[in-house]
């Protein structure tokens, strides 16, 4: 009888191709993100951005965050994907969203033909990062657990309010004043006068993507909408990476004496980064207690 029960006991299924694919995509993304940072001015200096000194300071901060924070996080997510851990696909979607946002700006936001550089020669590398980021969004979203643990009312309220505050900060604290100055007297803004393409690129993506997504998800979380429970993981993970990246940009600008550097902005973005990382830790804690055998995501469903 004991032998029969043991024979009928559920066995852990073999590693499914979806988990392997997600793990490989995460590992590859980590590699090319690190490579893109290392071949640039932060490392070997082989890739030279076609941009102004002000925007170059921002790109240096972005590359530092990508190399020392995002790439290691992608490696951790890849190892979790190998173990079929439910946190892996959630991290993947956040990293993918961050990378799509960041490397779209790196590719499009250059002053081609106007300023010296050779970044276009590294387009295949940057395109690879972008394509892998898209793959992470799709693979991670498909592999997200069917039933995510609901956050506590306090955590949900804090996360929702934080997203709404972030949206207000981006509109009124970061972008409104520079836009007004750009409309009235562009020469007053070194960042705009020297490199207008990334100036408007960032405005478009922040006000056209980041802010609407934060407002919609923040309201959805506060109203306990089922769809918002899934989105909150992606947004908070991606926004945490972006907040760390922008904070690094602000620090580099201050360290290099950039005329557009803002200590107040550095403090504000640093606080948002700290809040987002804290929220992510609280949000992921219930999932981190679960093992692969507790995972109810598509990996297991596809294997049964």
CSV table of C-alpha atoms in Angstrom, one decimal:
chain,number,residue,atom,x,y,z
A,1,UNK,CA,0.0,0.0,0.0
A,2,UNK,CA,2.8,2.4,0.9
A,3,UNK,CA,4.6,1.6,-2.3
A,4,UNK,CA,1.4,2.3,-4.3
A,5,UNK,CA,0.9,5.6,-2.6
A,6,UNK,CA,4.5,6.5,-3.2
A,7,UNK,CA,4.2,5.6,-6.8
A,8,UNK,CA,1.1,7.8,-7.2
A,9,UNK,CA,2.7,10.8,-5.4
A,10,UNK,CA,3.0,13.8,-7.7
A,11,UNK,CA,6.5,14.0,-9.1
A,12,UNK,CA,8.2,17.3,-9.8
A,13,UNK,CA,7.9,17.7,-13.6
A,14,UNK,CA,11.0,18.1,-15.7
A,15,UNK,CA,12.2,21.5,-16.6
A,16,UNK,CA,9.8,22.7,-19.3
A,17,UNK,CA,10.9,24.4,-22.5
A,18,UNK,CA,9.2,27.7,-21.5
A,19,UNK,CA,11.2,27.9,-18.3
A,20,UNK,CA,14.4,27.1,-20.2
A,21,UNK,CA,13.6,29.7,-22.8
A,22,UNK,CA,12.9,32.4,-20.2
A,23,UNK,CA,16.1,31.5,-18.4
A,24,UNK,CA,18.2,31.8,-21.6
A,25,UNK,CA,16.5,35.0,-22.5
A,26,UNK,CA,17.2,36.5,-19.1
A,27,UNK,CA,20.8,35.4,-19.2
A,28,UNK,CA,21.3,36.7,-22.7
A,29,UNK,CA,19.7,40.0,-21.8
A,30,UNK,CA,22.1,40.3,-18.8
A,31,UNK,CA,25.0,39.6,-21.1
A,32,UNK,CA,24.2,42.1,-23.8
A,33,UNK,CA,23.1,44.8,-21.3
A,34,UNK,CA,26.5,44.5,-19.6
A,35,UNK,CA,28.3,44.4,-23.0
A,36,UNK,CA,26.5,47.6,-24.1
A,37,UNK,CA,27.6,49.4,-20.9
A,38,UNK,CA,31.2,48.0,-21.1
A,39,UNK,CA,31.9,49.0,-24.7
A,40,UNK,CA,30.7,52.6,-24.0
A,41,UNK,CA,32.4,55.5,-22.3
A,42,UNK,CA,31.9,53.8,-18.9
A,43,UNK,CA,34.2,51.0,-19.9
A,44,UNK,CA,36.3,50.5,-23.0
A,45,UNK,CA,35.2,53.7,-24.8
A,46,UNK,CA,34.8,51.9,-28.1
A,47,UNK,CA,31.2,53.1,-28.5
A,48,UNK,CA,31.0,56.9,-28.6
A,49,UNK,CA,27.6,58.5,-28.1
A,50,UNK,CA,26.5,61.3,-30.5
A,51,UNK,CA,25.3,63.6,-27.8
A,52,UNK,CA,26.1,66.6,-25.7
A,53,UNK,CA,28.2,66.6,-22.5
A,54,UNK,CA,25.0,66.9,-20.4
A,55,UNK,CA,23.3,64.0,-22.0
A,56,UNK,CA,26.5,62.0,-21.9
A,57,UNK,CA,26.6,62.4,-18.1
A,58,UNK,CA,23.1,60.9,-18.1
A,59,UNK,CA,24.1,58.0,-20.3
A,60,UNK,CA,27.1,57.3,-18.0
A,61,UNK,CA,24.7,57.1,-15.0
A,62,UNK,CA,22.3,54.9,-17.0
A,63,UNK,CA,25.1,52.6,-18.1
A,64,UNK,CA,26.4,52.3,-14.5
A,65,UNK,CA,22.9,51.3,-13.3
A,66,UNK,CA,22.5,48.8,-16.1
A,67,UNK,CA,25.9,47.2,-15.4
A,68,UNK,CA,25.8,47.1,-11.7
A,69,UNK,CA,22.1,46.7,-10.9
A,70,UNK,CA,20.0,45.6,-13.9
A,71,UNK,CA,22.3,43.0,-15.4
A,72,UNK,CA,22.9,41.2,-12.0
A,73,UNK,CA,19.2,41.3,-11.4
A,74,UNK,CA,18.6,39.6,-14.7
A,75,UNK,CA,21.1,36.9,-13.8
A,76,UNK,CA,19.3,36.3,-10.5
A,77,UNK,CA,16.0,36.1,-12.4
A,78,UNK,CA,17.5,33.6,-14.9
A,79,UNK,CA,18.6,31.3,-12.0
A,80,UNK,CA,15.1,31.5,-10.5
A,81,UNK,CA,13.7,30.7,-13.9
A,82,UNK,CA,15.8,27.5,-14.1
A,83,UNK,CA,14.2,26.5,-10.7
A,84,UNK,CA,10.8,27.5,-12.1
A,85,UNK,CA,10.4,30.0,-9.2
A,86,UNK,CA,7.2,32.2,-9.5
A,87,UNK,CA,9.3,35.3,-9.0
A,88,UNK,CA,11.3,34.8,-12.3
A,89,UNK,CA,8.6,35.8,-14.8
A,90,UNK,CA,7.6,38.8,-12.7
A,91,UNK,CA,11.2,40.1,-12.6
A,92,UNK,CA,11.5,39.4,-16.4
A,93,UNK,CA,8.6,41.6,-17.3
A,94,UNK,CA,9.9,44.4,-15.2
A,95,UNK,CA,13.4,44.1,-16.6
A,96,UNK,CA,12.0,43.9,-20.1
A,97,UNK,CA,9.9,47.1,-19.6
A,98,UNK,CA,12.9,48.9,-18.3
A,99,UNK,CA,15.1,47.8,-21.2
A,100,UNK,CA,12.6,48.7,-23.9
A,101,UNK,CA,12.2,52.2,-22.4
A,102,UNK,CA,15.9,52.7,-21.9
A,103,UNK,CA,17.4,51.4,-25.1
A,104,UNK,CA,14.7,52.9,-27.3
A,105,UNK,CA,16.0,56.3,-26.0
A,106,UNK,CA,19.7,55.2,-26.4
A,107,UNK,CA,19.1,54.3,-30.1
A,108,UNK,CA,16.7,57.1,-31.1
A,109,UNK,CA,17.9,59.9,-28.9
A,110,UNK,CA,21.3,60.5,-30.6
A,111,UNK,CA,22.2,63.6,-32.5
A,112,UNK,CA,23.1,61.7,-35.7
A,113,UNK,CA,25.1,63.6,-38.3
A,114,UNK,CA,25.2,66.7,-36.0
A,115,UNK,CA,27.6,65.6,-33.3
A,116,UNK,CA,30.7,63.4,-33.5
A,117,UNK,CA,30.5,59.7,-32.4
A,118,UNK,CA,30.1,56.2,-33.8
A,119,UNK,CA,27.1,54.8,-31.8
A,120,UNK,CA,25.4,53.8,-35.1
A,121,UNK,CA,28.1,51.1,-35.6
A,122,UNK,CA,26.9,49.4,-32.4
A,123,UNK,CA,23.3,49.4,-33.6
A,124,UNK,CA,23.2,45.6,-33.9
A,125,UNK,CA,24.2,45.3,-30.2
A,126,UNK,CA,21.6,47.8,-29.0
A,127,UNK,CA,19.0,46.3,-31.2
A,128,UNK,CA,19.7,42.9,-29.6
A,129,UNK,CA,19.1,44.4,-26.2
A,130,UNK,CA,15.8,45.8,-27.4
A,131,UNK,CA,14.7,42.6,-29.0
A,132,UNK,CA,15.5,40.6,-25.9
A,133,UNK,CA,13.7,43.1,-23.8
A,134,UNK,CA,10.6,42.5,-25.9
A,135,UNK,CA,11.0,38.8,-25.5
A,136,UNK,CA,11.2,39.2,-21.7
A,137,UNK,CA,8.0,41.1,-21.7
A,138,UNK,CA,6.2,38.4,-23.7
A,139,UNK,CA,7.7,35.3,-22.1
A,140,UNK,CA,7.5,36.8,-18.6
A,141,UNK,CA,3.8,37.8,-19.0
A,142,UNK,CA,2.9,34.4,-20.4
A,143,UNK,CA,4.6,32.6,-17.5
A,144,UNK,CA,3.2,34.8,-14.7
A,145,UNK,CA,1.5,32.7,-12.1
A,146,UNK,CA,-2.3,32.4,-12.6
A,147,UNK,CA,-3.0,33.3,-9.0
A,148,UNK,CA,-0.8,35.9,-7.4
A,149,UNK,CA,-1.1,36.5,-3.7
A,150,UNK,CA,-3.2,39.6,-3.0
A,151,UNK,CA,-1.2,42.4,-1.3
A,152,UNK,CA,-2.4,43.5,2.2
A,153,UNK,CA,-4.7,46.5,2.1
A,154,UNK,CA,-2.0,48.7,3.6
A,155,UNK,CA,0.6,47.6,0.9
A,156,UNK,CA,-2.0,48.0,-1.9
A,157,UNK,CA,-2.9,51.5,-0.7
A,158,UNK,CA,0.8,52.5,-0.3
A,159,UNK,CA,1.7,51.1,-3.8
A,160,UNK,CA,-1.3,52.8,-5.5
A,161,UNK,CA,-0.7,56.2,-3.8
A,162,UNK,CA,3.1,55.9,-4.7
A,163,UNK,CA,2.3,55.4,-8.4
A,164,UNK,CA,0.0,58.4,-8.4
A,165,UNK,CA,2.6,60.5,-6.6
A,166,UNK,CA,5.2,59.4,-9.1
A,167,UNK,CA,2.9,60.5,-12.0
A,168,UNK,CA,2.4,63.9,-10.4
A,169,UNK,CA,6.2,64.3,-9.7
A,170,UNK,CA,7.1,63.5,-13.3
A,171,UNK,CA,4.5,66.0,-14.7
A,172,UNK,CA,4.9,68.9,-12.3
A,173,UNK,CA,8.3,68.3,-10.7
A,174,UNK,CA,10.4,67.1,-13.6
A,175,UNK,CA,8.9,67.9,-17.0
A,176,UNK,CA,6.6,70.9,-16.8
A,177,UNK,CA,9.1,73.6,-16.0
A,178,UNK,CA,11.7,72.5,-18.6
A,179,UNK,CA,9.0,72.3,-21.3
A,180,UNK,CA,7.8,75.8,-20.5
A,181,UNK,CA,11.4,77.1,-20.7
A,182,UNK,CA,12.0,75.2,-23.9
A,183,UNK,CA,8.9,76.9,-25.4
A,184,UNK,CA,9.8,80.4,-24.2
A,185,UNK,CA,13.6,80.6,-24.2
A,186,UNK,CA,15.4,77.4,-25.3
A,187,UNK,CA,18.9,78.9,-24.8
A,188,UNK,CA,18.4,78.9,-21.1
A,189,UNK,CA,18.4,75.1,-21.0
A,190,UNK,CA,21.8,73.7,-21.7
A,191,UNK,CA,20.3,70.2,-22.0
A,192,UNK,CA,17.8,71.3,-24.6
A,193,UNK,CA,20.0,73.7,-26.5
A,194,UNK,CA,22.9,71.2,-26.8
A,195,UNK,CA,20.9,68.0,-27.5
A,196,UNK,CA,17.2,68.6,-28.2
A,197,UNK,CA,16.4,65.1,-29.6
A,198,UNK,CA,16.7,63.2,-26.3
A,199,UNK,CA,15.0,66.1,-24.5
A,200,UNK,CA,11.8,65.5,-26.3
A,201,UNK,CA,12.3,61.8,-26.5
A,202,UNK,CA,12.3,61.5,-22.7
A,203,UNK,CA,9.3,63.9,-22.5
A,204,UNK,CA,7.3,61.7,-24.9
A,205,UNK,CA,8.0,58.4,-23.2
A,206,UNK,CA,7.6,59.7,-19.6
A,207,UNK,CA,4.4,61.7,-20.3
A,208,UNK,CA,3.0,59.3,-22.9
A,209,UNK,CA,3.9,55.9,-21.3
A,210,UNK,CA,5.2,56.1,-17.8
A,211,UNK,CA,2.7,58.6,-16.4
A,212,UNK,CA,-0.5,57.1,-18.0
A,213,UNK,CA,0.6,53.5,-16.9
A,214,UNK,CA,1.3,54.7,-13.4
A,215,UNK,CA,-2.1,56.6,-13.1
A,216,UNK,CA,-4.1,53.7,-14.5
A,217,UNK,CA,-2.4,51.0,-12.4
A,218,UNK,CA,-2.4,53.2,-9.3
A,219,UNK,CA,-6.2,53.7,-9.5
A,220,UNK,CA,-6.7,50.1,-10.4
A,221,UNK,CA,-4.8,48.9,-7.3
A,222,UNK,CA,-6.7,51.4,-5.0
A,223,UNK,CA,-10.0,50.0,-6.4
A,224,UNK,CA,-8.8,46.4,-6.0
A,225,UNK,CA,-9.1,45.7,-9.8
A,226,UNK,CA,-8.0,42.1,-10.5
A,227,UNK,CA,-6.0,43.1,-13.6
A,228,UNK,CA,-4.0,45.7,-11.5
A,229,UNK,CA,-2.6,42.9,-9.2
A,230,UNK,CA,-0.6,41.6,-12.2
A,231,UNK,CA,0.4,44.9,-13.5
A,232,UNK,CA,1.7,46.2,-10.2
A,233,UNK,CA,4.6,43.7,-10.2
A,234,UNK,CA,5.7,44.7,-13.7
A,235,UNK,CA,5.4,48.4,-13.1
A,236,UNK,CA,7.1,48.5,-9.7
A,237,UNK,CA,9.9,46.2,-10.9
A,238,UNK,CA,10.5,48.3,-14.0
A,239,UNK,CA,10.1,51.6,-12.2
A,240,UNK,CA,12.5,50.5,-9.5
A,241,UNK,CA,15.1,49.9,-12.2
A,242,UNK,CA,14.3,53.2,-13.9
A,243,UNK,CA,14.4,55.1,-10.6
A,244,UNK,CA,17.9,53.7,-9.8
A,245,UNK,CA,19.0,54.6,-13.3
A,246,UNK,CA,17.7,58.2,-13.1
A,247,UNK,CA,19.2,58.6,-9.6
A,248,UNK,CA,22.6,57.4,-11.0
A,249,UNK,CA,22.3,60.0,-13.8
A,250,UNK,CA,21.6,62.7,-11.3
A,251,UNK,CA,24.6,61.7,-9.2
A,252,UNK,CA,27.0,61.7,-12.2
A,253,UNK,CA,25.7,65.1,-13.3
A,254,UNK,CA,26.4,66.5,-9.9
A,255,UNK,CA,29.8,64.9,-9.7
A,256,UNK,CA,30.9,66.2,-13.1
A,257,UNK,CA,29.6,69.7,-12.4
A,258,UNK,CA,26.9,69.6,-15.1
A,259,UNK,CA,25.1,73.0,-15.5
A,260,UNK,CA,21.8,71.2,-15.6
A,261,UNK,CA,22.5,69.2,-12.4
A,262,UNK,CA,19.8,69.4,-9.7
A,263,UNK,CA,20.5,68.2,-6.2
A,264,UNK,CA,16.8,68.4,-5.4
A,265,UNK,CA,16.0,66.2,-8.4
A,266,UNK,CA,18.7,63.7,-7.3
A,267,UNK,CA,17.2,63.6,-3.8
A,268,UNK,CA,13.6,63.2,-5.1
A,269,UNK,CA,14.5,60.4,-7.5
A,270,UNK,CA,16.6,58.7,-4.9
A,271,UNK,CA,13.7,58.7,-2.5
A,272,UNK,CA,11.4,57.2,-5.2
A,273,UNK,CA,14.0,54.5,-5.8
A,274,UNK,CA,14.2,53.7,-2.1
A,275,UNK,CA,10.4,53.6,-1.9
A,276,UNK,CA,10.0,51.4,-5.0
A,277,UNK,CA,12.7,48.9,-3.8
A,278,UNK,CA,11.0,48.7,-0.4
A,279,UNK,CA,7.6,48.1,-2.0
A,280,UNK,CA,9.0,45.5,-4.3
A,281,UNK,CA,10.5,43.6,-1.3
A,282,UNK,CA,7.2,43.7,0.5
A,283,UNK,CA,5.3,42.6,-2.7
A,284,UNK,CA,7.6,39.7,-3.5
A,285,UNK,CA,8.0,38.4,0.0
A,286,UNK,CA,4.9,36.0,-0.1
A,287,UNK,CA,6.2,34.6,-3.4
A,288,UNK,CA,9.7,34.2,-2.2
A,289,UNK,CA,8.4,31.8,0.5
A,290,UNK,CA,6.9,29.6,-2.2
A,291,UNK,CA,8.9,26.9,-3.9
A,292,UNK,CA,8.7,25.6,-7.5
A,293,UNK,CA,6.3,22.8,-6.3
A,294,UNK,CA,3.8,25.6,-5.3
A,295,UNK,CA,4.0,27.3,-8.6
A,296,UNK,CA,0.7,27.3,-10.5
A,297,UNK,CA,1.9,29.1,-13.6
A,298,UNK,CA,1.8,28.0,-17.2
A,299,UNK,CA,5.0,26.0,-16.9
A,300,UNK,CA,3.3,23.3,-14.9
A,301,UNK,CA,-0.1,23.7,-16.7
A,302,UNK,CA,1.7,23.0,-20.0
A,303,UNK,CA,3.3,19.9,-18.7
A,304,UNK,CA,0.3,18.2,-17.3
